Amino acid sequence: SVARRRLLVGPGSWPPTCRARCGRCRPCVPVHVAIQPGRNVLLEYYPEAWRCKCGNKLFMP
Amino acid sequence: LFLPCASPLSDEGKALLSLKASFSNVANLLLDWNAANATGDGDDDHCAWRGVLCDNLTSSVVALNLSNLNLGGEISPEVGELKNLQSIDLKGNKLTGQIPDEIGDCVALKYLDLSGNALYGDIPFSLSKLKQLEDLNLKNNKLAGPIPTTLSQIPNLKTLDLAQNQLTGEIPRLIYWNEVLQYLGLRGNFLNGDLSPDMCQLTGLWYFDVRGNNLTGTIPDSIGNCTSFEILDISYNQIRGEIPYNIGFLQVATLSLQGNRLTGKIPDVIGLMQALAVLDLSENELVGTIPPILGNLSYTGKLYLHGNKLTGPIPPELGNMTRLSYLQLNDNQLVGNIPEELGKLEELFELNLANNYLTGPIPLNISSCTALNKFNVHGNHLNGSIPLELQKLESLTYLNLSSNNFNGEIPAELGRIVNLDTLDLSANDFSGRIPDSVGDLEHLLVLDLSNNSFSGVLPAEFGNLRSVQVINISYNKLIGRIPQELGQLQYLDTLILNSNNLYGEIPVQLANCFSLTNLNLSFNNFSGNIPLYKNFSRFPPESFFGNAMLCGNWLGSICQPVLHP
């Protein structure tokens, strides 16, 4: 599985490369995107995830 | 009037009218939901009703979208008659009552969103009959009781959001064996029990959020197997033990472990998790030093380590975290200097180093952090003077240097940081005159210069601080009169000038400060009469004590007060 392969490679992670993740759109670059988990959370930050961005479009890495 | 016998409506039309009948506040919202609208030409009149979507061929109701309409009342059990419904969206209303068991009869449902209402009672077990369900969103309600184990029997469930309810009991382990689940939102409930090692069986999950529950136990060693997670938020629970080494195998962008009871050191392996956008380990019981290898996290925007028991120096390597916008290391036991390498953080928005044991001066390089908005070093042992270079921080809105050993004069150039809303220099050894240019800080809300050795007079330019709400310059060596210009400050709520050497009469113009509710002029050398009109009548004698030559209505005053006309 993916998990077992990771254990063989060792710990650590890297932002997505976003290579060919935006269809034909270029340039395709990784960005932080805030994920809004609910309402009434004005005082706290939102969790963030990586997405691939091209122009004003976001794609899954 | 709704007369079921006379209605030409189909059964589904009748079910919709039953739904309408159990809603309230519908008068203007569902005007067209009306049997009288039905012409009898066909069975599909209800398909034109607001929020109702029918299948083109079969004319059966496939979607009901009545979101954000301020609807009250309850969800009628008749909803179960709409057997072809694929989507129900009732979010953002004021619906109350229980979720009817009959909703389990809508066997074609793929999407059910009842979030943002006031629904109470249990989550019905009957939901597990919805074998087509992909999205279940019940967040922001008042649902109680346990999470039904049977939810694990919904084979296609991709999103399960039960956040912000009053759910109790344990998270059913069986839920973790769903291979298609992508989003699990359980924050803000009263869930208890341990984090199960099974949580990493969720091979399709990217969002795991149990923030703000009563979960106990430790972070399972198997956590490293949760390699599909992008967001792992187990903050504000009662998780104990050490952060396991295996956490380094996660691929997460957000790791939120704050507000637990984690002990031990910050494992070095976290410094290899370069996909981290947000790392929050704050408000735990972590000890040891900040690993210099965290400087490797060159893609991280937010690093929160505050509220632990961290010791040792701030590693200069943190200056390599060039994407950092938030750095909060406050409320630890950090020693040594503020490393000048932090000046490399050009995107830094907030730097909070308060309540540590830091020594030495503010490095001049901090002025290179031109995006800096908030800078707080309160409660350390820092010394030296305010560097002139600080004026380059034009974005600064919050500057707190209080409770340190800073000395020297306030540079006049500080008045160029015009966006400041808070300037707190209290409890230091600052001296000299307060520069007139402080009056240029027209957005200032709070000015605290108390407990220093400032001398000279109060600048008349303070009258230009048109937004200011709090001025505290108590416990200094100010001389001269209170400038009458202070009477222009319409938002001034608190004026604390006690324990100085101010003299002269209290200017009557102060009575024009309509918002003024806290005034302390005690222990100065004021003389004459206290203005006794407008708001001044609200201030107690304590506001004026210790001014031997001041005339007021307290016992032992040199005179009885004279009422102004």
Short mmCIF file of C-alpha atoms in Angstrom, two decimals, chain A residues 3, chain B residues 176 196-204 208 220-229 250:
data_model
loop_
_atom_site.label_atom_id
_atom_site.label_comp_id
_atom_site.label_asym_id
_atom_site.label_seq_id
_atom_site.Cartn_x
_atom_site.Cartn_y
_atom_site.Cartn_z
CA ALA A 3 1.54 3.70 3.58
CA TYR B 176 -12.86 4.25 10.08
CA SER B 196 -8.48 4.59 17.57
CA PRO B 197 -5.50 3.11 15.70
CA ASP B 198 -8.14 2.21 13.10
CA MET B 199 -8.40 5.86 12.04
CA CYS B 200 -5.71 5.25 9.44
CA GLN B 201 -7.88 2.65 7.70
CA LEU B 202 -9.55 5.67 6.08
CA THR B 203 -7.57 5.33 2.90
CA GLY B 204 -9.56 7.93 0.99
CA PHE B 208 -10.00 14.64 9.62
CA PRO B 220 -1.67 6.26 18.12
CA ASP B 221 1.68 5.09 16.76
CA SER B 222 -0.13 4.03 13.61
CA ILE B 223 -0.69 7.73 12.81
CA GLY B 224 2.04 7.48 10.19
CA ASN B 225 -0.27 5.29 8.11
CA CYS B 226 -2.76 8.16 7.62
CA THR B 227 -0.95 9.12 4.44
CA SER B 228 -4.04 10.32 2.60
CA PHE B 229 -4.75 13.02 5.21
CA LEU B 250 2.11 12.15 7.37
#
